[in-house]
Amino acid sequence: MTGFALLLALAAPAAAPTHAAGAAPTPDALMHADDEAVRRGFTRTRKTVPLAFQGSFRRTAAECGTESDTALVIGPTSIRIAGKEGAGKEGDVQEVRVEGPRKILVTSIYEGGGEVWEKTETLLLGREGRSIAFQLDTGPYTRVRCPAN
């Protein structure tokens, strides 16, 4: 009888982790799940921006540490681009397609200047990760990584 109970316990599916009712997973938890799914080869599509692409960026290293209309901040689930006189835009990441170790396609819903729109952008990472560029029709919009505080 004890052997039967042990067999039954081993055959039962493991309990899946649950979230509190109504609580959404944190951006870090989403990023970890995305990393694991990509690592295992399940998908190339994520809900978060890979860590290598995240950070604070400016047009020049001299602008780092200051508020600037060239500021770009990329987080796991958001992209914030500063603008003149506070007219920046902030995007909520909807989907990230990994094209390679230094290239991703990010679809975000942006809001700024009283408007809301969806946009898919190609982001390219510099060889040592010290710069990032949005590939635009008019050419690259490149920014340098600011040191972490």
PDB file of N, CA and C in Angstrom, residues 49 53-59 70-75 78-82 89-93 95-96 102-110 117 119-126 131-144:
ATOM      1  N   VAL A  49      12.774  43.170 -23.046  1.00  0.00           N
ATOM      2  CA  VAL A  49      14.018  43.514 -23.721  1.00  0.00           C
ATOM      3  C   VAL A  49      15.167  42.776 -23.036  1.00  0.00           C
ATOM      4  N   PHE A  53      20.596  44.940 -23.830  1.00  0.00           N
ATOM      5  CA  PHE A  53      20.074  46.142 -24.497  1.00  0.00           C
ATOM      6  C   PHE A  53      19.538  47.174 -23.513  1.00  0.00           C
ATOM      7  N   GLN A  54      19.442  46.828 -22.249  1.00  0.00           N
ATOM      8  CA  GLN A  54      18.877  47.736 -21.251  1.00  0.00           C
ATOM      9  C   GLN A  54      19.925  48.704 -20.721  1.00  0.00           C
ATOM     10  N   GLY A  55      19.473  49.885 -20.338  1.00  0.00           N
ATOM     11  CA  GLY A  55      20.363  50.849 -19.719  1.00  0.00           C
ATOM     12  C   GLY A  55      19.945  52.271 -20.014  1.00  0.00           C
ATOM     13  N   SER A  56      20.804  53.191 -19.590  1.00  0.00           N
ATOM     14  CA  SER A  56      20.607  54.617 -19.819  1.00  0.00           C
ATOM     15  C   SER A  56      21.626  55.042 -20.872  1.00  0.00           C
ATOM     16  N   PHE A  57      21.174  55.781 -21.883  1.00  0.00           N
ATOM     17  CA  PHE A  57      22.019  56.162 -23.009  1.00  0.00           C
ATOM     18  C   PHE A  57      21.871  57.657 -23.295  1.00  0.00           C
ATOM     19  N   ARG A  58      22.931  58.266 -23.824  1.00  0.00           N
ATOM     20  CA  ARG A  58      22.919  59.678 -24.238  1.00  0.00           C
ATOM     21  C   ARG A  58      23.658  59.807 -25.573  1.00  0.00           C
ATOM     22  N   ARG A  59      23.559  60.975 -26.175  1.00  0.00           N
ATOM     23  CA  ARG A  59      24.243  61.221 -27.456  1.00  0.00           C
ATOM     24  C   ARG A  59      25.748  61.156 -27.281  1.00  0.00           C
ATOM     25  N   THR A  70      18.426  64.315 -25.225  1.00  0.00           N
ATOM     26  CA  THR A  70      18.909  63.164 -25.993  1.00  0.00           C
ATOM     27  C   THR A  70      18.862  61.877 -25.159  1.00  0.00           C
ATOM     28  N   ALA A  71      18.271  61.955 -23.965  1.00  0.00           N
ATOM     29  CA  ALA A  71      18.228  60.803 -23.059  1.00  0.00           C
ATOM     30  C   ALA A  71      17.379  59.678 -23.640  1.00  0.00           C
ATOM     31  N   LEU A  72      17.882  58.466 -23.462  1.00  0.00           N
ATOM     32  CA  LEU A  72      17.184  57.251 -23.865  1.00  0.00           C
ATOM     33  C   LEU A  72      17.361  56.263 -22.723  1.00  0.00           C
ATOM     34  N   VAL A  73      16.252  55.742 -22.207  1.00  0.00           N
ATOM     35  CA  VAL A  73      16.311  54.763 -21.128  1.00  0.00           C
ATOM     36  C   VAL A  73      15.520  53.542 -21.575  1.00  0.00           C
ATOM     37  N   ILE A  74      16.205  52.394 -21.590  1.00  0.00           N
ATOM     38  CA  ILE A  74      15.568  51.141 -22.001  1.00  0.00           C
ATOM     39  C   ILE A  74      15.538  50.210 -20.799  1.00  0.00           C
ATOM     40  N   GLY A  75      14.344  49.792 -20.429  1.00  0.00           N
ATOM     41  CA  GLY A  75      14.157  48.848 -19.327  1.00  0.00           C
ATOM     42  C   GLY A  75      13.612  47.533 -19.867  1.00  0.00           C
ATOM     43  N   SER A  78       9.950  48.738 -20.981  1.00  0.00           N
ATOM     44  CA  SER A  78       9.652  50.101 -21.436  1.00  0.00           C
ATOM     45  C   SER A  78      10.850  50.730 -22.143  1.00  0.00           C
ATOM     46  N   ILE A  79      10.523  51.693 -23.001  1.00  0.00           N
ATOM     47  CA  ILE A  79      11.529  52.509 -23.686  1.00  0.00           C
ATOM     48  C   ILE A  79      11.095  53.957 -23.499  1.00  0.00           C
ATOM     49  N   ARG A  80      11.989  54.773 -22.938  1.00  0.00           N
ATOM     50  CA  ARG A  80      11.670  56.185 -22.709  1.00  0.00           C
ATOM     51  C   ARG A  80      12.662  57.045 -23.469  1.00  0.00           C
ATOM     52  N   ILE A  81      12.143  57.895 -24.340  1.00  0.00           N
ATOM     53  CA  ILE A  81      12.974  58.793 -25.147  1.00  0.00           C
ATOM     54  C   ILE A  81      12.605  60.222 -24.763  1.00  0.00           C
ATOM     55  N   ALA A  82      13.598  60.963 -24.278  1.00  0.00           N
ATOM     56  CA  ALA A  82      13.355  62.354 -23.871  1.00  0.00           C
ATOM     57  C   ALA A  82      13.150  63.224 -25.112  1.00  0.00           C
ATOM     58  N   LYS A  89       8.658  60.761 -25.304  1.00  0.00           N
ATOM     59  CA  LYS A  89       7.682  59.705 -25.509  1.00  0.00           C
ATOM     60  C   LYS A  89       8.106  58.478 -24.717  1.00  0.00           C
ATOM     61  N   GLU A  90       7.113  57.732 -24.260  1.00  0.00           N
ATOM     62  CA  GLU A  90       7.380  56.526 -23.490  1.00  0.00           C
ATOM     63  C   GLU A  90       6.610  55.379 -24.105  1.00  0.00           C
ATOM     64  N   GLY A  91       7.322  54.267 -24.337  1.00  0.00           N
ATOM     65  CA  GLY A  91       6.707  53.102 -24.948  1.00  0.00           C
ATOM     66  C   GLY A  91       6.656  51.923 -24.002  1.00  0.00           C
ATOM     67  N   ASP A  92       5.530  51.228 -24.027  1.00  0.00           N
ATOM     68  CA  ASP A  92       5.373  49.984 -23.278  1.00  0.00           C
ATOM     69  C   ASP A  92       5.660  48.840 -24.242  1.00  0.00           C
ATOM     70  N   VAL A  93       6.678  48.056 -23.949  1.00  0.00           N
ATOM     71  CA  VAL A  93       7.092  46.966 -24.827  1.00  0.00           C
ATOM     72  C   VAL A  93       5.993  45.909 -24.891  1.00  0.00           C
ATOM     73  N   GLU A  95       6.241  43.274 -27.609  1.00  0.00           N
ATOM     74  CA  GLU A  95       6.874  42.064 -28.132  1.00  0.00           C
ATOM     75  C   GLU A  95       8.298  42.380 -28.570  1.00  0.00           C
ATOM     76  N   VAL A  96       9.192  41.429 -28.338  1.00  0.00           N
ATOM     77  CA  VAL A  96      10.588  41.568 -28.751  1.00  0.00           C
ATOM     78  C   VAL A  96      10.954  40.318 -29.538  1.00  0.00           C
ATOM     79  N   ARG A 102      23.035  40.738 -31.315  1.00  0.00           N
ATOM     80  CA  ARG A 102      23.156  42.205 -31.303  1.00  0.00           C
ATOM     81  C   ARG A 102      22.025  42.891 -32.058  1.00  0.00           C
ATOM     82  N   LYS A 103      20.946  42.145 -32.352  1.00  0.00           N
ATOM     83  CA  LYS A 103      19.838  42.740 -33.111  1.00  0.00           C
ATOM     84  C   LYS A 103      18.499  42.207 -32.609  1.00  0.00           C
ATOM     85  N   ILE A 104      17.600  43.149 -32.245  1.00  0.00           N
ATOM     86  CA  ILE A 104      16.245  42.792 -31.841  1.00  0.00           C
ATOM     87  C   ILE A 104      15.247  43.705 -32.541  1.00  0.00           C
ATOM     88  N   LEU A 105      14.031  43.224 -32.717  1.00  0.00           N
ATOM     89  CA  LEU A 105      12.917  44.025 -33.216  1.00  0.00           C
ATOM     90  C   LEU A 105      11.941  44.188 -32.061  1.00  0.00           C
ATOM     91  N   VAL A 106      11.649  45.434 -31.710  1.00  0.00           N
ATOM     92  CA  VAL A 106      10.802  45.724 -30.551  1.00  0.00           C
ATOM     93  C   VAL A 106       9.524  46.413 -31.009  1.00  0.00           C
ATOM     94  N   THR A 107       8.385  45.843 -30.635  1.00  0.00           N
ATOM     95  CA  THR A 107       7.094  46.473 -30.890  1.00  0.00           C
ATOM     96  C   THR A 107       6.610  47.052 -29.568  1.00  0.00           C
ATOM     97  N   SER A 108       6.340  48.353 -29.577  1.00  0.00           N
ATOM     98  CA  SER A 108       5.910  49.059 -28.365  1.00  0.00           C
ATOM     99  C   SER A 108       4.696  49.922 -28.669  1.00  0.00           C
ATOM    100  N   ILE A 109       3.928  50.196 -27.639  1.00  0.00           N
ATOM    101  CA  ILE A 109       2.848  51.178 -27.737  1.00  0.00           C
ATOM    102  C   ILE A 109       3.365  52.420 -27.032  1.00  0.00           C
ATOM    103  N   TYR A 110       3.481  53.510 -27.796  1.00  0.00           N
ATOM    104  CA  TYR A 110       4.024  54.766 -27.286  1.00  0.00           C
ATOM    105  C   TYR A 110       2.906  55.736 -26.958  1.00  0.00           C
ATOM    106  N   TRP A 117       0.390  55.544 -30.153  1.00  0.00           N
ATOM    107  CA  TRP A 117       0.647  54.827 -31.394  1.00  0.00           C
ATOM    108  C   TRP A 117       1.497  53.585 -31.133  1.00  0.00           C
ATOM    109  N   LYS A 119       4.548  51.076 -32.672  1.00  0.00           N
ATOM    110  CA  LYS A 119       5.678  51.152 -33.586  1.00  0.00           C
ATOM    111  C   LYS A 119       6.601  49.961 -33.355  1.00  0.00           C
ATOM    112  N   THR A 120       7.110  49.395 -34.454  1.00  0.00           N
ATOM    113  CA  THR A 120       8.116  48.339 -34.381  1.00  0.00           C
ATOM    114  C   THR A 120       9.438  48.927 -34.821  1.00  0.00           C
ATOM    115  N   GLU A 121      10.461  48.752 -33.980  1.00  0.00           N
ATOM    116  CA  GLU A 121      11.771  49.345 -34.238  1.00  0.00           C
ATOM    117  C   GLU A 121      12.856  48.278 -34.173  1.00  0.00           C
ATOM    118  N   THR A 122      13.886  48.449 -34.987  1.00  0.00           N
ATOM    119  CA  THR A 122      15.054  47.583 -34.945  1.00  0.00           C
ATOM    120  C   THR A 122      16.090  48.237 -34.046  1.00  0.00           C
ATOM    121  N   LEU A 123      16.560  47.500 -33.041  1.00  0.00           N
ATOM    122  CA  LEU A 123      17.617  47.986 -32.149  1.00  0.00           C
ATOM    123  C   LEU A 123      18.874  47.163 -32.400  1.00  0.00           C
ATOM    124  N   LEU A 124      19.996  47.871 -32.556  1.00  0.00           N
ATOM    125  CA  LEU A 124      21.288  47.242 -32.788  1.00  0.00           C
ATOM    126  C   LEU A 124      22.206  47.574 -31.630  1.00  0.00           C
ATOM    127  N   LEU A 125      22.931  46.584 -31.136  1.00  0.00           N
ATOM    128  CA  LEU A 125      23.843  46.758 -30.018  1.00  0.00           C
ATOM    129  C   LEU A 125      25.270  46.806 -30.537  1.00  0.00           C
ATOM    130  N   GLY A 126      26.060  47.791 -30.058  1.00  0.00           N
ATOM    131  CA  GLY A 126      27.470  47.886 -30.439  1.00  0.00           C
ATOM    132  C   GLY A 126      28.238  46.655 -29.991  1.00  0.00           C
ATOM    133  N   SER A 131      27.244  51.002 -27.027  1.00  0.00           N
ATOM    134  CA  SER A 131      26.339  51.876 -27.773  1.00  0.00           C
ATOM    135  C   SER A 131      25.150  51.063 -28.261  1.00  0.00           C
ATOM    136  N   ILE A 132      24.099  51.799 -28.592  1.00  0.00           N
ATOM    137  CA  ILE A 132      22.882  51.182 -29.112  1.00  0.00           C
ATOM    138  C   ILE A 132      22.349  52.088 -30.204  1.00  0.00           C
ATOM    139  N   ALA A 133      21.702  51.506 -31.197  1.00  0.00           N
ATOM    140  CA  ALA A 133      21.155  52.311 -32.295  1.00  0.00           C
ATOM    141  C   ALA A 133      19.773  51.806 -32.659  1.00  0.00           C
ATOM    142  N   PHE A 134      18.865  52.754 -32.906  1.00  0.00           N
ATOM    143  CA  PHE A 134      17.588  52.450 -33.532  1.00  0.00           C
ATOM    144  C   PHE A 134      17.852  52.568 -35.026  1.00  0.00           C
ATOM    145  N   GLN A 135      17.490  51.566 -35.797  1.00  0.00           N
ATOM    146  CA  GLN A 135      17.696  51.618 -37.246  1.00  0.00           C
ATOM    147  C   GLN A 135      16.471  52.287 -37.860  1.00  0.00           C
ATOM    148  N   LEU A 136      16.621  53.539 -38.279  1.00  0.00           N
ATOM    149  CA  LEU A 136      15.518  54.312 -38.856  1.00  0.00           C
ATOM    150  C   LEU A 136      15.661  54.375 -40.370  1.00  0.00           C
ATOM    151  N   ASP A 137      14.591  54.753 -41.064  1.00  0.00           N
ATOM    152  CA  ASP A 137      14.650  54.909 -42.527  1.00  0.00           C
ATOM    153  C   ASP A 137      15.667  55.971 -42.927  1.00  0.00           C
ATOM    154  N   THR A 138      15.853  56.965 -42.075  1.00  0.00           N
ATOM    155  CA  THR A 138      16.779  58.061 -42.370  1.00  0.00           C
ATOM    156  C   THR A 138      18.212  57.767 -41.938  1.00  0.00           C
ATOM    157  N   GLY A 139      18.425  56.612 -41.310  1.00  0.00           N
ATOM    158  CA  GLY A 139      19.748  56.248 -40.813  1.00  0.00           C
ATOM    159  C   GLY A 139      19.677  55.900 -39.343  1.00  0.00           C
ATOM    160  N   PRO A 140      20.794  55.491 -38.756  1.00  0.00           N
ATOM    161  CA  PRO A 140      20.762  55.068 -37.355  1.00  0.00           C
ATOM    162  C   PRO A 140      20.650  56.243 -36.384  1.00  0.00           C
ATOM    163  N   TYR A 141      19.920  56.026 -35.317  1.00  0.00           N
ATOM    164  CA  TYR A 141      19.792  56.954 -34.192  1.00  0.00           C
ATOM    165  C   TYR A 141      20.626  56.314 -33.077  1.00  0.00           C
ATOM    166  N   THR A 142      21.909  56.698 -32.973  1.00  0.00           N
ATOM    167  CA  THR A 142      22.838  56.037 -32.088  1.00  0.00           C
ATOM    168  C   THR A 142      23.049  56.801 -30.796  1.00  0.00           C
ATOM    169  N   ARG A 143      23.143  56.062 -29.679  1.00  0.00           N
ATOM    170  CA  ARG A 143      23.404  56.633 -28.381  1.00  0.00           C
ATOM    171  C   ARG A 143      24.457  55.780 -27.671  1.00  0.00           C
ATOM    172  N   VAL A 144      25.240  56.419 -26.773  1.00  0.00           N
ATOM    173  CA  VAL A 144      26.270  55.699 -26.008  1.00  0.00           C
ATOM    174  C   VAL A 144      25.726  55.352 -24.632  1.00  0.00           C
TER     175      VAL A 144
END
